[in-house]
């Protein structure tokens, strides 16, 4: 369960957000809107029936996320009013437009061509609901919005896949969710200023490009200070696991060297192989518990890993 952070300002109190979004980015953005005080309603399609069966498990919904990650679905729909609606039927369309009359922001994640077929493109909605804002989550921006893609391909397009291993999380999807919740805030502010709704497109490829900026700048390329060239900014093996060291600034690096028994010769020494080997040898001889104690005593940025 995702608890609402008590420190998060309720900036969206009184705002009604209607979502048609499936999978991860849209529901994650909707959950953040709920945490900021919005009233959140989601319409999702009926659950598909198993072949040859007339019964569907109650744990499965029309959102594919309930199939491939039930835990994510449960967390991201906590506190969200979910209604099953078939938008391809007249009854479903009537239910949708009833909700649109009450909504301040509509959140979608369909391709533009699919939205046009449903009559939910901006050109169709804006004359009918002039105060309604629409936040459209797409894979890529502009003319590429109808092209197929996924988190992995957007990361690859932006140089964030450097080996054969899959990423440890869905960076483009989650980054896109943050951008979409930001777009909801932007739409609400614009509506309050002008009295009119607005249309904002959020592309997952743009989210990946934003996350890739440090690499594009060269800041995290191999051999740079943040790319393995700094002995204090590394992941090292220890006696019973690993440790992530982030002693980057000179005062942290000096403290680390002092703890490891290395005479401080200035920041340049942190880029020497001998320093890296000495720190690696020092860390290898200690347990995670001992390293956590050392970090607390000497104010060294450090996290232990299994």
CSV table of C-alpha atoms in Angstrom, one decimal:
chain,number,residue,atom,x,y,z
A,1,UNK,CA,0.0,0.0,0.0
A,2,UNK,CA,1.2,3.5,-0.9
A,3,UNK,CA,0.5,5.8,2.0
A,4,UNK,CA,-0.1,9.5,1.3
A,5,UNK,CA,3.0,11.4,2.4
A,6,UNK,CA,2.0,13.7,5.3
A,7,UNK,CA,4.5,16.4,4.1
A,8,UNK,CA,3.1,16.6,0.6
A,9,UNK,CA,1.1,19.8,0.1
A,10,UNK,CA,-2.5,19.1,-1.0
A,11,UNK,CA,-2.2,21.4,-4.0
A,12,UNK,CA,-4.9,19.5,-6.0
A,13,UNK,CA,-7.6,19.6,-3.3
A,14,UNK,CA,-11.0,20.1,-5.1
A,15,UNK,CA,-9.6,19.0,-8.5
A,16,UNK,CA,-11.3,16.1,-10.2
A,17,UNK,CA,-9.0,13.9,-12.3
A,18,UNK,CA,-10.5,11.3,-14.7
A,19,UNK,CA,-8.2,8.7,-16.0
A,20,UNK,CA,-8.5,6.3,-18.9
A,21,UNK,CA,-4.8,5.3,-18.6
A,22,UNK,CA,-3.7,1.6,-18.4
A,23,UNK,CA,-0.4,-0.1,-17.6
A,24,UNK,CA,2.1,1.9,-15.4
A,25,UNK,CA,2.8,5.6,-16.3
A,26,UNK,CA,-0.9,6.8,-16.1
A,27,UNK,CA,-1.9,5.0,-12.9
A,28,UNK,CA,1.4,6.1,-11.3
A,29,UNK,CA,0.7,9.7,-12.2
A,30,UNK,CA,-2.9,9.4,-11.0
A,31,UNK,CA,-1.8,8.0,-7.7
A,32,UNK,CA,0.5,11.1,-7.3
A,33,UNK,CA,-2.5,13.3,-8.0
A,34,UNK,CA,-4.5,11.5,-5.3
A,35,UNK,CA,-1.6,12.1,-2.9
A,36,UNK,CA,-1.8,15.8,-3.7
A,37,UNK,CA,-5.4,15.9,-2.8
A,38,UNK,CA,-7.2,15.3,-6.1
A,39,UNK,CA,-10.4,13.3,-6.4
A,40,UNK,CA,-9.4,10.5,-8.8
A,41,UNK,CA,-11.7,8.4,-10.9
A,42,UNK,CA,-10.6,5.8,-13.4
A,43,UNK,CA,-12.5,4.1,-16.2
A,44,UNK,CA,-11.0,0.8,-17.3
A,45,UNK,CA,-12.2,-1.8,-19.8
A,46,UNK,CA,-13.8,-5.1,-18.8
A,47,UNK,CA,-11.4,-7.9,-17.9
A,48,UNK,CA,-10.7,-10.3,-20.8
A,49,UNK,CA,-12.2,-13.7,-20.4
A,50,UNK,CA,-10.1,-16.8,-20.5
A,51,UNK,CA,-10.5,-18.9,-23.7
A,52,UNK,CA,-13.4,-21.3,-23.3
A,53,UNK,CA,-14.4,-19.8,-19.9
A,54,UNK,CA,-17.3,-17.5,-18.9
A,55,UNK,CA,-15.7,-16.8,-15.5
A,56,UNK,CA,-12.9,-14.3,-14.9
A,57,UNK,CA,-10.8,-14.2,-11.7
A,58,UNK,CA,-11.7,-11.3,-9.5
A,59,UNK,CA,-8.0,-10.4,-9.3
A,60,UNK,CA,-7.8,-9.6,-13.0
A,61,UNK,CA,-9.1,-6.4,-14.5
A,62,UNK,CA,-9.1,-4.7,-17.9
A,63,UNK,CA,-5.8,-3.1,-17.0
A,64,UNK,CA,-2.9,-5.4,-18.2
A,65,UNK,CA,-0.9,-4.3,-15.1
A,66,UNK,CA,-3.2,-6.4,-12.9
A,67,UNK,CA,-2.0,-9.4,-14.9
A,68,UNK,CA,1.8,-8.8,-15.0
A,69,UNK,CA,2.1,-7.1,-11.6
A,70,UNK,CA,-0.8,-7.4,-9.3
A,71,UNK,CA,1.1,-5.8,-6.4
A,72,UNK,CA,1.7,-2.7,-8.6
A,73,UNK,CA,-1.9,-2.6,-9.6
A,74,UNK,CA,-3.1,-2.8,-5.9
A,75,UNK,CA,-0.7,-0.1,-4.8
A,76,UNK,CA,-1.3,2.4,-7.6
A,77,UNK,CA,-5.1,2.0,-7.3
A,78,UNK,CA,-5.3,2.5,-3.6
A,79,UNK,CA,-7.9,5.2,-2.9
A,80,UNK,CA,-8.8,5.5,-6.6
A,81,UNK,CA,-12.5,5.1,-7.6
A,82,UNK,CA,-12.3,2.5,-10.4
A,83,UNK,CA,-15.3,1.9,-12.7
A,84,UNK,CA,-15.5,-0.8,-15.5
A,85,UNK,CA,-16.7,0.9,-18.7
A,86,UNK,CA,-16.6,-0.4,-22.3
A,87,UNK,CA,-15.8,2.8,-24.3
A,88,UNK,CA,-16.6,1.0,-27.5
A,89,UNK,CA,-20.3,0.8,-26.6
A,90,UNK,CA,-23.0,3.5,-26.5
A,91,UNK,CA,-23.6,2.8,-22.8
A,92,UNK,CA,-19.9,3.2,-22.1
A,93,UNK,CA,-19.6,6.4,-24.1
A,94,UNK,CA,-22.6,7.8,-22.2
A,95,UNK,CA,-20.9,6.9,-18.9
A,96,UNK,CA,-17.7,8.5,-20.0
A,97,UNK,CA,-19.3,11.8,-21.0
A,98,UNK,CA,-21.2,11.9,-17.7
A,99,UNK,CA,-17.8,11.8,-16.0
A,100,UNK,CA,-16.3,14.4,-18.4
A,101,UNK,CA,-18.9,16.9,-17.3
A,102,UNK,CA,-17.5,16.8,-13.8
A,103,UNK,CA,-13.8,16.4,-14.5
A,104,UNK,CA,-11.2,19.1,-14.5
A,105,UNK,CA,-8.4,17.0,-16.1
A,106,UNK,CA,-8.6,14.0,-18.3
A,107,UNK,CA,-5.6,11.7,-18.2
A,108,UNK,CA,-5.1,9.3,-21.2
A,109,UNK,CA,-2.4,6.9,-22.4
A,110,UNK,CA,-3.9,5.8,-25.8
A,111,UNK,CA,-2.2,6.5,-29.1
A,112,UNK,CA,-3.6,9.5,-30.9
A,113,UNK,CA,-5.3,7.4,-33.6
A,114,UNK,CA,-7.1,5.4,-30.9
A,115,UNK,CA,-8.3,8.6,-29.2
A,116,UNK,CA,-9.6,9.9,-32.5
A,117,UNK,CA,-11.6,6.7,-33.0
A,118,UNK,CA,-13.2,7.2,-29.5
A,119,UNK,CA,-13.8,10.9,-30.1
A,120,UNK,CA,-11.4,11.8,-27.4
A,121,UNK,CA,-8.8,13.8,-29.3
A,122,UNK,CA,-8.4,17.4,-28.3
A,123,UNK,CA,-10.1,18.8,-31.4
A,124,UNK,CA,-13.3,16.8,-30.5
A,125,UNK,CA,-13.2,17.4,-26.7
A,126,UNK,CA,-12.2,21.1,-26.5
A,127,UNK,CA,-15.4,22.6,-28.1
A,128,UNK,CA,-17.6,20.4,-26.0
A,129,UNK,CA,-15.8,20.8,-22.7
A,130,UNK,CA,-13.9,24.2,-23.0
A,131,UNK,CA,-12.8,24.1,-19.3
A,132,UNK,CA,-11.5,20.5,-19.5
A,133,UNK,CA,-7.7,20.0,-19.7
A,134,UNK,CA,-6.3,16.9,-21.2
A,135,UNK,CA,-2.9,15.3,-20.3
A,136,UNK,CA,-2.0,12.7,-23.0
A,137,UNK,CA,0.7,10.2,-22.2
A,138,UNK,CA,2.3,8.8,-25.4
A,139,UNK,CA,5.3,6.8,-26.3
A,140,UNK,CA,7.1,9.4,-28.4
A,141,UNK,CA,6.2,13.0,-29.2
A,142,UNK,CA,4.6,14.6,-32.2
A,143,UNK,CA,4.4,12.6,-35.4
A,144,UNK,CA,6.0,9.6,-33.7
A,145,UNK,CA,3.2,9.3,-31.1
A,146,UNK,CA,1.5,6.4,-32.9
A,147,UNK,CA,4.6,4.3,-33.2
A,148,UNK,CA,4.9,1.3,-31.0
A,149,UNK,CA,7.5,1.3,-28.2
A,150,UNK,CA,8.1,0.5,-24.5
A,151,UNK,CA,10.2,1.6,-21.6
A,152,UNK,CA,13.1,-0.5,-22.8
A,153,UNK,CA,13.2,0.9,-26.3
A,154,UNK,CA,13.0,4.5,-25.1
A,155,UNK,CA,15.9,3.9,-22.7
A,156,UNK,CA,17.9,2.3,-25.6
A,157,UNK,CA,17.1,5.2,-27.9
A,158,UNK,CA,18.7,7.5,-25.3
A,159,UNK,CA,21.9,5.5,-24.6
A,160,UNK,CA,20.8,4.2,-21.2
A,161,UNK,CA,21.2,0.5,-22.1
A,162,UNK,CA,24.9,-0.1,-22.0
A,163,UNK,CA,25.1,-3.9,-21.8
A,164,UNK,CA,22.9,-7.0,-22.1
A,165,UNK,CA,21.3,-6.7,-18.7
A,166,UNK,CA,17.8,-5.2,-18.4
A,167,UNK,CA,17.4,-2.0,-16.4
A,168,UNK,CA,16.7,-2.5,-12.7
A,169,UNK,CA,13.5,-0.5,-12.9
A,170,UNK,CA,11.2,1.1,-15.5
A,171,UNK,CA,12.9,4.5,-15.7
A,172,UNK,CA,11.0,5.9,-18.7
A,173,UNK,CA,7.6,4.8,-17.3
A,174,UNK,CA,8.2,6.2,-13.8
A,175,UNK,CA,9.9,9.3,-15.1
A,176,UNK,CA,6.9,9.8,-17.5
A,177,UNK,CA,4.5,9.4,-14.6
A,178,UNK,CA,6.3,12.3,-12.7
A,179,UNK,CA,6.1,14.4,-15.9
A,180,UNK,CA,2.4,13.6,-16.3
A,181,UNK,CA,1.5,14.5,-12.7
A,182,UNK,CA,3.5,17.7,-13.2
A,183,UNK,CA,1.5,18.3,-16.4
A,184,UNK,CA,-1.7,18.0,-14.3
A,185,UNK,CA,-0.5,20.7,-12.0
A,186,UNK,CA,0.4,22.8,-14.9
A,187,UNK,CA,-3.0,22.3,-16.5
A,188,UNK,CA,-4.8,23.3,-13.3
A,189,UNK,CA,-2.7,26.4,-12.9
A,190,UNK,CA,-3.3,27.4,-16.5
A,191,UNK,CA,-7.1,26.8,-16.1
A,192,UNK,CA,-7.2,29.0,-13.1
A,193,UNK,CA,-5.3,31.8,-14.9
A,194,UNK,CA,-7.3,31.7,-18.1
A,195,UNK,CA,-10.5,29.9,-17.3
A,196,UNK,CA,-10.0,27.6,-20.3
A,197,UNK,CA,-8.7,24.0,-20.5
A,198,UNK,CA,-5.4,23.1,-22.2
A,199,UNK,CA,-3.9,20.0,-23.9
A,200,UNK,CA,-0.5,18.8,-22.8
A,201,UNK,CA,1.3,15.8,-24.3
A,202,UNK,CA,3.8,13.8,-22.2
A,203,UNK,CA,6.1,11.5,-24.1
A,204,UNK,CA,7.9,8.6,-22.4
A,205,UNK,CA,10.7,9.1,-24.8
A,206,UNK,CA,11.1,12.6,-23.5
A,207,UNK,CA,11.2,11.3,-20.0
A,208,UNK,CA,14.0,8.9,-21.0
A,209,UNK,CA,15.8,11.8,-22.7
A,210,UNK,CA,15.6,13.9,-19.6
A,211,UNK,CA,17.0,11.1,-17.5
A,212,UNK,CA,19.8,10.6,-20.0
A,213,UNK,CA,21.0,14.2,-19.8
A,214,UNK,CA,23.9,13.5,-17.4
A,215,UNK,CA,25.2,10.9,-19.8
A,216,UNK,CA,24.7,13.2,-22.8
A,217,UNK,CA,26.7,15.9,-20.9
A,218,UNK,CA,29.5,13.3,-20.4
A,219,UNK,CA,29.1,13.4,-16.6
A,220,UNK,CA,28.5,9.7,-16.2
A,221,UNK,CA,30.6,8.3,-19.1
A,222,UNK,CA,33.2,5.6,-18.2
A,223,UNK,CA,36.3,7.0,-16.6
A,224,UNK,CA,34.7,10.3,-15.5
A,225,UNK,CA,34.3,11.2,-11.8
A,226,UNK,CA,30.7,9.9,-11.8
A,227,UNK,CA,31.4,7.1,-14.2
A,228,UNK,CA,34.0,5.1,-12.2
A,229,UNK,CA,37.0,7.4,-12.3
A,230,UNK,CA,36.7,8.6,-8.7
A,231,UNK,CA,37.8,6.1,-6.1
A,232,UNK,CA,35.3,7.4,-3.5
A,233,UNK,CA,32.4,7.1,-5.9
A,234,UNK,CA,32.2,3.4,-6.4
A,235,UNK,CA,30.5,0.1,-5.5
A,236,UNK,CA,33.0,-2.2,-3.7
A,237,UNK,CA,32.6,-5.7,-2.4
A,238,UNK,CA,32.9,-6.2,1.4
A,239,UNK,CA,33.0,-9.2,3.6
A,240,UNK,CA,29.3,-10.0,3.4
A,241,UNK,CA,28.0,-8.1,0.5
A,242,UNK,CA,28.7,-4.8,-1.3
A,243,UNK,CA,28.9,-1.1,-0.4
A,244,UNK,CA,28.0,1.9,-2.4
A,245,UNK,CA,30.3,4.8,-1.5
A,246,UNK,CA,29.6,8.4,-2.5
A,247,UNK,CA,32.5,10.3,-1.0
A,248,UNK,CA,32.7,12.6,-3.9
A,249,UNK,CA,33.3,16.1,-2.5
A,250,UNK,CA,36.8,16.8,-1.1
A,251,UNK,CA,35.8,16.8,2.5
A,252,UNK,CA,34.1,13.4,2.2
A,253,UNK,CA,37.0,12.0,0.2
A,254,UNK,CA,39.5,13.2,2.7
A,255,UNK,CA,37.5,11.6,5.6
A,256,UNK,CA,37.3,8.3,3.6
A,257,UNK,CA,41.0,8.2,3.0
A,258,UNK,CA,41.7,9.0,6.7
A,259,UNK,CA,39.4,6.1,7.7
A,260,UNK,CA,41.2,3.8,5.2
A,261,UNK,CA,44.6,4.9,6.5
A,262,UNK,CA,45.6,6.8,3.4
A,263,UNK,CA,47.6,10.1,3.7
A,264,UNK,CA,45.6,12.9,2.1
A,265,UNK,CA,47.5,14.3,-1.0
A,266,UNK,CA,44.6,16.3,-2.5
A,267,UNK,CA,41.6,15.5,-4.6
A,268,UNK,CA,43.7,14.3,-7.6
A,269,UNK,CA,44.7,11.2,-5.6
A,270,UNK,CA,41.0,10.0,-5.9
A,271,UNK,CA,41.5,9.4,-9.6
A,272,UNK,CA,44.6,7.2,-9.1
A,273,UNK,CA,44.4,3.4,-9.4
A,274,UNK,CA,46.5,3.0,-6.3
A,275,UNK,CA,43.9,4.8,-4.2
A,276,UNK,CA,41.1,2.8,-5.7
A,277,UNK,CA,43.0,-0.4,-4.9
A,278,UNK,CA,43.7,0.7,-1.4
A,279,UNK,CA,40.1,1.6,-0.6
A,280,UNK,CA,38.9,-1.6,-2.2
A,281,UNK,CA,41.3,-3.6,0.0
A,282,UNK,CA,40.1,-1.7,3.1
A,283,UNK,CA,36.4,-2.2,2.4
A,284,UNK,CA,36.9,-5.9,1.5
A,285,UNK,CA,38.1,-6.6,5.0
A,286,UNK,CA,35.0,-5.2,6.8
A,287,UNK,CA,31.4,-6.4,7.2
A,288,UNK,CA,28.4,-4.3,6.2
A,289,UNK,CA,27.6,-3.6,9.8
A,290,UNK,CA,31.2,-2.4,10.5
A,291,UNK,CA,31.0,-0.2,7.4
A,292,UNK,CA,27.7,1.3,8.5
A,293,UNK,CA,29.2,2.1,11.9
A,294,UNK,CA,32.3,3.6,10.3
A,295,UNK,CA,30.2,5.8,8.0
A,296,UNK,CA,28.0,7.1,10.9
A,297,UNK,CA,31.1,7.9,13.0
A,298,UNK,CA,33.0,9.7,10.2
A,299,UNK,CA,30.1,11.2,8.3
A,300,UNK,CA,30.8,9.3,5.0
A,301,UNK,CA,28.0,8.9,2.4
A,302,UNK,CA,27.6,5.1,2.3
A,303,UNK,CA,24.9,2.5,1.7
A,304,UNK,CA,25.4,-1.2,2.2
A,305,UNK,CA,24.0,-3.8,-0.3
A,306,UNK,CA,23.4,-7.5,-0.1
